[in-house]
PDB file of C-alpha atoms in Angstrom:
ATOM      1  CA  GLY A  68       8.283 -10.956  -9.479  1.00 77.00           C
ATOM      2  CA  GLU A  69       9.338  -7.708  -7.836  1.00 84.00           C
ATOM      3  CA  ASN A  70      10.944  -7.698  -4.311  1.00 90.00           C
ATOM      4  CA  VAL A  71      11.395  -4.497  -2.424  1.00 95.00           C
ATOM      5  CA  GLU A  72      13.698  -4.112   0.550  1.00 96.00           C
ATOM      6  CA  GLN A  73      13.566  -1.163   2.906  1.00 97.00           C
ATOM      7  CA  HIS A  74      15.932   0.098   5.431  1.00 97.00           C
ATOM      8  CA  PRO A  75      16.063   1.006   8.301  1.00 97.00           C
ATOM      9  CA  SER A  76      13.121  -0.469   9.994  1.00 96.00           C
ATOM     10  CA  THR A  77      13.130   2.217  12.662  1.00 97.00           C
ATOM     11  CA  LEU A  78      14.670   5.671  12.545  1.00 98.00           C
ATOM     12  CA  SER A  79      14.809   8.288  15.355  1.00 98.00           C
ATOM     13  CA  VAL A  80      15.919  11.753  14.650  1.00 98.00           C
ATOM     14  CA  GLN A  81      15.929  15.079  16.432  1.00 98.00           C
ATOM     15  CA  GLU A  82      13.468  17.772  15.295  1.00 98.00           C
ATOM     16  CA  GLY A  83      15.076  19.837  12.601  1.00 97.00           C
ATOM     17  CA  ASP A  84      17.430  16.990  11.456  1.00 98.00           C
ATOM     18  CA  SER A  85      17.202  15.214   8.222  1.00 98.00           C
ATOM     19  CA  ALA A  86      15.802  11.661   7.674  1.00 98.00           C
ATOM     20  CA  VAL A  87      16.698   9.286   4.892  1.00 98.00           C
ATOM     21  CA  ILE A  88      14.968   6.009   4.164  1.00 98.00           C
ATOM     22  CA  LYS A  89      16.434   3.747   1.436  1.00 98.00           C
ATOM     23  CA  CYS A  90      14.851   1.000  -0.674  1.00 98.00           C
ATOM     24  CA  THR A  91      16.085  -1.398  -3.201  1.00 97.00           C
ATOM     25  CA  TYR A  92      14.072  -3.308  -5.836  1.00 95.00           C
ATOM     26  CA  SER A  93      14.777  -6.403  -7.962  1.00 93.00           C
ATOM     27  CA  ASP A  94      12.958  -5.984 -11.171  1.00 89.00           C
ATOM     28  CA  SER A  95      14.791  -3.612 -13.659  1.00 88.00           C
ATOM     29  CA  ALA A  96      11.544  -3.248 -15.646  1.00 86.00           C
ATOM     30  CA  SER A  97       9.781  -1.490 -12.716  1.00 89.00           C
ATOM     31  CA  ASN A  98       9.101   2.094 -13.633  1.00 87.00           C
ATOM     32  CA  TYR A  99       7.066   3.818 -10.873  1.00 89.00           C
ATOM     33  CA  PHE A 100       8.068   4.232  -7.300  1.00 93.00           C
ATOM     34  CA  PRO A 101       5.604   5.835  -4.822  1.00 94.00           C
ATOM     35  CA  TRP A 102       6.199   6.552  -1.188  1.00 97.00           C
ATOM     36  CA  TYR A 103       3.458   6.373   1.303  1.00 96.00           C
ATOM     37  CA  LYS A 104       3.146   7.785   4.874  1.00 97.00           C
ATOM     38  CA  GLN A 105       0.912   5.837   7.376  1.00 95.00           C
ATOM     39  CA  GLU A 106       0.069   7.309  10.687  1.00 94.00           C
ATOM     40  CA  LEU A 107      -1.085   5.093  13.549  1.00 90.00           C
ATOM     41  CA  GLY A 108      -4.458   3.588  12.735  1.00 87.00           C
ATOM     42  CA  LYS A 109      -4.836   5.579   9.481  1.00 91.00           C
ATOM     43  CA  ARG A 110      -4.664   4.690   5.868  1.00 93.00           C
ATOM     44  CA  PRO A 111      -1.549   4.992   3.787  1.00 93.00           C
ATOM     45  CA  GLN A 112      -1.289   8.222   2.009  1.00 94.00           C
ATOM     46  CA  LEU A 113       0.896   9.003  -0.987  1.00 93.00           C
ATOM     47  CA  ILE A 114       3.480  11.711  -0.262  1.00 96.00           C
ATOM     48  CA  ILE A 115       5.615  11.635  -3.313  1.00 96.00           C
ATOM     49  CA  ASP A 116       6.376   9.462  -6.268  1.00 93.00           C
ATOM     50  CA  ILE A 117       8.953   9.118  -9.019  1.00 93.00           C
ATOM     51  CA  ARG A 118       9.028   7.597 -12.433  1.00 88.00           C
ATOM     52  CA  SER A 119      11.982   5.891 -13.939  1.00 84.00           C
ATOM     53  CA  ASN A 120      12.693   8.639 -16.446  1.00 85.00           C
ATOM     54  CA  VAL A 121      13.494  11.009 -13.623  1.00 85.00           C
ATOM     55  CA  GLY A 122      16.547  10.865 -11.249  1.00 91.00           C
ATOM     56  CA  GLU A 123      15.208  13.193  -8.544  1.00 95.00           C
ATOM     57  CA  LYS A 124      11.926  14.875  -7.488  1.00 94.00           C
ATOM     58  CA  LYS A 125      11.411  17.335  -4.795  1.00 96.00           C
ATOM     59  CA  ASP A 126       8.331  18.722  -2.969  1.00 94.00           C
ATOM     60  CA  GLN A 127       9.063  21.156  -0.252  1.00 96.00           C
ATOM     61  CA  ARG A 128      10.836  19.260   2.593  1.00 97.00           C
ATOM     62  CA  ILE A 129      10.472  15.848   0.796  1.00 98.00           C
ATOM     63  CA  ALA A 130      12.735  14.622  -2.028  1.00 97.00           C
ATOM     64  CA  VAL A 131      13.122  11.304  -3.660  1.00 98.00           C
ATOM     65  CA  THR A 132      16.085  10.054  -5.665  1.00 97.00           C
ATOM     66  CA  LEU A 133      16.213   7.084  -8.008  1.00 96.00           C
ATOM     67  CA  ASN A 134      19.270   5.195  -9.212  1.00 95.00           C
ATOM     68  CA  LYS A 135      18.099   2.811 -11.997  1.00 93.00           C
ATOM     69  CA  THR A 136      21.505   1.263 -12.481  1.00 93.00           C
ATOM     70  CA  ALA A 137      21.790   0.280  -8.820  1.00 95.00           C
ATOM     71  CA  LYS A 138      18.053  -0.384  -8.569  1.00 95.00           C
ATOM     72  CA  HIS A 139      17.650   1.681  -5.398  1.00 95.00           C
ATOM     73  CA  PHE A 140      15.597   4.773  -4.486  1.00 97.00           C
ATOM     74  CA  SER A 141      15.503   6.902  -1.372  1.00 98.00           C
ATOM     75  CA  LEU A 142      13.358   9.336   0.601  1.00 98.00           C
ATOM     76  CA  HIS A 143      14.884  12.337   2.144  1.00 98.00           C
ATOM     77  CA  ILE A 144      13.055  14.548   4.572  1.00 98.00           C
ATOM     78  CA  THR A 145      14.594  17.729   5.665  1.00 98.00           C
ATOM     79  CA  GLU A 146      13.891  19.898   8.688  1.00 98.00           C
ATOM     80  CA  THR A 147      11.926  17.176  10.241  1.00 98.00           C
ATOM     81  CA  GLN A 148       9.052  18.040  12.512  1.00 97.00           C
ATOM     82  CA  PRO A 149       7.259  15.962  15.170  1.00 96.00           C
ATOM     83  CA  GLU A 150       4.185  15.496  12.841  1.00 96.00           C
ATOM     84  CA  ASP A 151       6.511  13.629  10.380  1.00 98.00           C
ATOM     85  CA  SER A 152       6.515  10.843  12.831  1.00 97.00           C
ATOM     86  CA  ALA A 153       4.761   7.884  11.161  1.00 97.00           C
ATOM     87  CA  VAL A 154       5.471   4.683   9.106  1.00 97.00           C
ATOM     88  CA  TYR A 155       6.838   5.306   5.705  1.00 98.00           C
ATOM     89  CA  PHE A 156       6.547   2.771   3.021  1.00 97.00           C
ATOM     90  CA  CYS A 157       8.356   2.565  -0.362  1.00 97.00           C
ATOM     91  CA  ALA A 158       6.798   0.756  -3.328  1.00 95.00           C
ATOM     92  CA  ALA A 159       7.661  -0.329  -6.784  1.00 93.00           C
ATOM     93  CA  LYS A 160       5.257  -1.160  -9.634  1.00 86.00           C
ATOM     94  CA  ASP A 161       5.994  -4.725 -10.669  1.00 70.00           C
ATOM     95  CA  GLY A 162       7.293  -4.539 -14.118  1.00 57.00           C
ATOM     96  CA  ALA A 163       6.537  -2.516 -17.172  1.00 55.00           C
ATOM     97  CA  VAL A 164       3.328  -4.186 -17.857  1.00 58.00           C
ATOM     98  CA  GLY A 165       0.567  -4.481 -15.346  1.00 62.00           C
ATOM     99  CA  PHE A 166       0.062  -2.387 -12.211  1.00 72.00           C
ATOM    100  CA  LYS A 167       0.712  -4.631  -9.195  1.00 81.00           C
ATOM    101  CA  THR A 168       2.515  -2.549  -6.576  1.00 87.00           C
ATOM    102  CA  ILE A 169       4.865  -4.227  -4.209  1.00 90.00           C
ATOM    103  CA  PHE A 170       5.564  -2.522  -0.874  1.00 94.00           C
ATOM    104  CA  GLY A 171       8.538  -2.498   1.365  1.00 96.00           C
ATOM    105  CA  ALA A 172       8.155  -3.523   5.032  1.00 95.00           C
ATOM    106  CA  GLY A 173       8.222   0.059   6.208  1.00 97.00           C
ATOM    107  CA  THR A 174      10.196   2.421   8.331  1.00 98.00           C
ATOM    108  CA  ARG A 175       8.978   3.765  11.578  1.00 97.00           C
ATOM    109  CA  LEU A 176      10.153   7.343  11.850  1.00 98.00           C
ATOM    110  CA  PHE A 177      10.172   8.995  15.319  1.00 98.00           C
ATOM    111  CA  VAL A 178      10.994  12.735  15.343  1.00 98.00           C
ATOM    112  CA  LYS A 179      11.836  13.954  18.917  1.00 96.00           C
ATOM    113  CA  ALA A 180      10.979  17.455  19.870  1.00 92.00           C
TER     114      ALA A 180
ATOM    115  CA  GLY B  50     -17.906   9.700  -2.948  1.00 52.00           C
ATOM    116  CA  ALA B  51     -15.257  11.847  -1.409  1.00 78.00           C
ATOM    117  CA  GLY B  52     -12.888   9.022  -0.695  1.00 93.00           C
ATOM    118  CA  VAL B  53     -12.554   5.266  -0.758  1.00 96.00           C
ATOM    119  CA  SER B  54     -14.952   3.739   1.662  1.00 97.00           C
ATOM    120  CA  GLN B  55     -14.642   0.325   3.213  1.00 98.00           C
ATOM    121  CA  THR B  56     -17.181  -1.503   5.206  1.00 97.00           C
ATOM    122  CA  PRO B  57     -17.267  -2.888   7.823  1.00 97.00           C
ATOM    123  CA  SER B  58     -14.398  -1.172   9.563  1.00 96.00           C
ATOM    124  CA  ASN B  59     -14.055  -4.108  11.884  1.00 97.00           C
ATOM    125  CA  LYS B  60     -15.194  -7.744  11.498  1.00 98.00           C
ATOM    126  CA  VAL B  61     -14.749 -10.464  14.059  1.00 98.00           C
ATOM    127  CA  THR B  62     -15.653 -13.907  12.805  1.00 98.00           C
ATOM    128  CA  GLU B  63     -15.194 -17.396  13.903  1.00 97.00           C
ATOM    129  CA  LYS B  64     -12.788 -19.815  12.285  1.00 98.00           C
ATOM    130  CA  GLY B  65     -14.405 -21.626   9.331  1.00 98.00           C
ATOM    131  CA  LYS B  66     -17.029 -18.797   8.630  1.00 98.00           C
ATOM    132  CA  TYR B  67     -17.420 -17.017   5.397  1.00 98.00           C
ATOM    133  CA  VAL B  68     -16.874 -13.159   5.212  1.00 98.00           C
ATOM    134  CA  GLU B  69     -17.380 -10.347   2.744  1.00 98.00           C
ATOM    135  CA  LEU B  70     -15.525  -7.219   2.792  1.00 98.00           C
ATOM    136  CA  ARG B  71     -16.765  -4.254   0.726  1.00 98.00           C
ATOM    137  CA  CYS B  72     -15.038  -1.505  -1.069  1.00 98.00           C
ATOM    138  CA  ASP B  73     -16.644   1.646  -2.623  1.00 97.00           C
ATOM    139  CA  PRO B  74     -13.965   3.379  -4.710  1.00 96.00           C
ATOM    140  CA  ILE B  75     -13.864   7.015  -5.613  1.00 95.00           C
ATOM    141  CA  SER B  76     -16.526   7.646  -8.250  1.00 93.00           C
ATOM    142  CA  GLY B  77     -15.040   7.456 -11.707  1.00 91.00           C
ATOM    143  CA  HIS B  78     -11.951   5.548 -10.637  1.00 92.00           C
ATOM    144  CA  THR B  79     -11.383   2.676 -13.110  1.00 90.00           C
ATOM    145  CA  ALA B  80      -8.777   0.776 -11.137  1.00 90.00           C
ATOM    146  CA  LEU B  81      -9.381  -0.941  -7.874  1.00 94.00           C
ATOM    147  CA  TYR B  82      -6.808  -2.758  -5.661  1.00 94.00           C
ATOM    148  CA  TRP B  83      -6.997  -4.998  -2.681  1.00 97.00           C
ATOM    149  CA  TYR B  84      -4.188  -5.338  -0.175  1.00 96.00           C
ATOM    150  CA  ARG B  85      -3.592  -7.036   3.057  1.00 97.00           C
ATOM    151  CA  GLN B  86      -1.565  -5.543   5.911  1.00 95.00           C
ATOM    152  CA  SER B  87      -0.374  -7.483   8.798  1.00 93.00           C
ATOM    153  CA  LEU B  88       0.814  -5.730  11.960  1.00 89.00           C
ATOM    154  CA  GLY B  89       4.236  -4.183  11.326  1.00 87.00           C
ATOM    155  CA  GLN B  90       4.343  -5.059   7.673  1.00 91.00           C
ATOM    156  CA  GLY B  91       3.771  -3.261   4.378  1.00 93.00           C
ATOM    157  CA  PRO B  92       0.605  -3.807   2.374  1.00 94.00           C
ATOM    158  CA  GLU B  93       0.756  -7.025   0.536  1.00 95.00           C
ATOM    159  CA  PHE B  94      -0.814  -7.079  -2.987  1.00 93.00           C
ATOM    160  CA  LEU B  95      -3.824  -9.372  -3.497  1.00 96.00           C
ATOM    161  CA  ILE B  96      -5.626  -8.468  -6.670  1.00 94.00           C
ATOM    162  CA  TYR B  97      -6.409  -5.454  -8.812  1.00 91.00           C
ATOM    163  CA  PHE B  98      -9.358  -4.644 -11.172  1.00 92.00           C
ATOM    164  CA  GLN B  99      -9.408  -2.675 -14.408  1.00 88.00           C
ATOM    165  CA  GLY B 100     -13.103  -2.031 -14.736  1.00 86.00           C
ATOM    166  CA  THR B 101     -15.072  -5.164 -14.122  1.00 87.00           C
ATOM    167  CA  GLY B 102     -12.306  -7.628 -14.803  1.00 86.00           C
ATOM    168  CA  ALA B 103      -9.605  -8.911 -12.570  1.00 84.00           C
ATOM    169  CA  ALA B 104      -6.426  -7.877 -14.378  1.00 83.00           C
ATOM    170  CA  ASP B 105      -4.038  -9.567 -11.898  1.00 88.00           C
ATOM    171  CA  ASP B 106      -5.090 -11.842  -9.080  1.00 92.00           C
ATOM    172  CA  SER B 107      -1.690 -13.316  -8.522  1.00 90.00           C
ATOM    173  CA  GLY B 108      -1.556 -12.043  -4.914  1.00 93.00           C
ATOM    174  CA  LEU B 109      -4.529 -14.042  -3.757  1.00 96.00           C
ATOM    175  CA  PRO B 110      -3.058 -16.456  -1.206  1.00 95.00           C
ATOM    176  CA  ASN B 111      -5.285 -19.462  -2.169  1.00 95.00           C
ATOM    177  CA  ASP B 112      -8.633 -20.502  -3.588  1.00 95.00           C
ATOM    178  CA  ARG B 113     -10.438 -19.490  -0.336  1.00 98.00           C
ATOM    179  CA  PHE B 114     -10.044 -15.842  -1.502  1.00 98.00           C
ATOM    180  CA  PHE B 115     -12.048 -14.395  -4.212  1.00 96.00           C
ATOM    181  CA  ALA B 116     -13.013 -10.836  -5.281  1.00 97.00           C
ATOM    182  CA  VAL B 117     -15.606  -9.464  -7.717  1.00 96.00           C
ATOM    183  CA  ARG B 118     -16.364  -6.063  -9.129  1.00 95.00           C
ATOM    184  CA  PRO B 119     -19.450  -6.863 -11.225  1.00 94.00           C
ATOM    185  CA  GLU B 120     -20.402  -3.265 -12.382  1.00 92.00           C
ATOM    186  CA  GLY B 121     -16.985  -1.767 -12.475  1.00 89.00           C
ATOM    187  CA  SER B 122     -17.416   0.214  -9.217  1.00 94.00           C
ATOM    188  CA  VAL B 123     -17.961  -1.474  -5.814  1.00 97.00           C
ATOM    189  CA  SER B 124     -15.881  -4.563  -5.145  1.00 97.00           C
ATOM    190  CA  THR B 125     -16.387  -7.380  -2.706  1.00 98.00           C
ATOM    191  CA  LEU B 126     -13.570  -9.399  -1.219  1.00 98.00           C
ATOM    192  CA  LYS B 127     -14.785 -12.912  -0.177  1.00 98.00           C
ATOM    193  CA  ILE B 128     -13.045 -15.221   2.109  1.00 98.00           C
ATOM    194  CA  GLN B 129     -14.353 -18.745   2.542  1.00 98.00           C
ATOM    195  CA  ARG B 130     -13.554 -21.064   5.557  1.00 98.00           C
ATOM    196  CA  THR B 131     -11.665 -18.285   7.367  1.00 98.00           C
ATOM    197  CA  GLU B 132      -8.515 -19.255   9.313  1.00 97.00           C
ATOM    198  CA  ARG B 133      -6.770 -17.338  12.149  1.00 97.00           C
ATOM    199  CA  GLY B 134      -4.002 -16.547   9.781  1.00 96.00           C
ATOM    200  CA  ASP B 135      -6.409 -14.537   7.650  1.00 97.00           C
ATOM    201  CA  SER B 136      -6.583 -11.962  10.565  1.00 97.00           C
ATOM    202  CA  ALA B 137      -5.188  -8.752   9.184  1.00 97.00           C
ATOM    203  CA  MET B 138      -6.192  -5.208   7.898  1.00 96.00           C
ATOM    204  CA  TYR B 139      -7.636  -5.501   4.435  1.00 98.00           C
ATOM    205  CA  LEU B 140      -6.998  -2.351   2.450  1.00 97.00           C
ATOM    206  CA  CYS B 141      -8.689  -1.220  -0.749  1.00 97.00           C
ATOM    207  CA  ALA B 142      -7.345   1.502  -3.093  1.00 94.00           C
ATOM    208  CA  SER B 143      -8.573   3.076  -6.280  1.00 93.00           C
ATOM    209  CA  SER B 144      -7.048   5.175  -8.992  1.00 89.00           C
ATOM    210  CA  LEU B 145      -8.473   7.190 -11.784  1.00 87.00           C
ATOM    211  CA  ILE B 146      -6.528   5.374 -14.326  1.00 77.00           C
ATOM    212  CA  VAL B 147      -4.611   2.118 -13.953  1.00 69.00           C
ATOM    213  CA  GLY B 148      -1.114   3.009 -12.658  1.00 69.00           C
ATOM    214  CA  GLY B 149      -2.113   6.343 -11.476  1.00 76.00           C
ATOM    215  CA  GLU B 150      -1.995   7.716  -7.959  1.00 83.00           C
ATOM    216  CA  ALA B 151      -3.801   5.267  -5.651  1.00 87.00           C
ATOM    217  CA  PHE B 152      -6.009   6.426  -2.855  1.00 92.00           C
ATOM    218  CA  PHE B 153      -6.481   4.043   0.071  1.00 94.00           C
ATOM    219  CA  GLY B 154      -9.597   3.374   2.199  1.00 96.00           C
ATOM    220  CA  GLN B 155      -9.391   3.150   5.960  1.00 95.00           C
ATOM    221  CA  GLY B 156      -9.485  -0.609   5.666  1.00 96.00           C
ATOM    222  CA  THR B 157     -11.402  -3.375   7.342  1.00 97.00           C
ATOM    223  CA  ARG B 158      -9.733  -5.033  10.313  1.00 97.00           C
ATOM    224  CA  LEU B 159     -10.581  -8.784  10.223  1.00 98.00           C
ATOM    225  CA  THR B 160     -10.084 -10.862  13.203  1.00 98.00           C
ATOM    226  CA  VAL B 161     -10.654 -14.528  13.034  1.00 98.00           C
ATOM    227  CA  VAL B 162     -11.139 -16.141  16.508  1.00 97.00           C
TER     228      VAL B 162
END
């Protein structure tokens, strides 16, 4: 089955700097890669996703890139703000058939004002 | 409803007892997913439903765990003979179509003492 590795586990940046979180996946048949933001004590919320037929997707200060050959994908947050502080999870849909989504272990992002 | 609703929000039970966790998905969502999240970890897939049927239950850790969705809407996750290791946040999510954007509930925090 699918396995998702996420790095780093903790990331601290200065307000205004960029933050990059990287994930790798194992199943070459996976074709959907969502990213979730989870604030303390709250539910995970989808912030951006990408499908395997696209190499990059951007939504304001957030972008995601996908390298299918290397089986890795990354989240980029530019002009970080204190409210970006949260745990971010990458995920991959397990295979081309079925809809089990496998999550990474998470990255705790601290944005220092 | 406006969002995915999970009840109870907190459940404390004694080791060996039976518990039921309820999930009310967003109205009209055909897919429903259960995840378990331990502290500092990403959500771990348990089971997902497409309509009334369990399409993939490969994440259920053992036969003490069972889930139903008899009318294709509300789902109940049932845990028999609870163990301390079952303590975690249990998250439910739903999506309009299977594989579409998943919306999470606030979760049920289960503590087995």
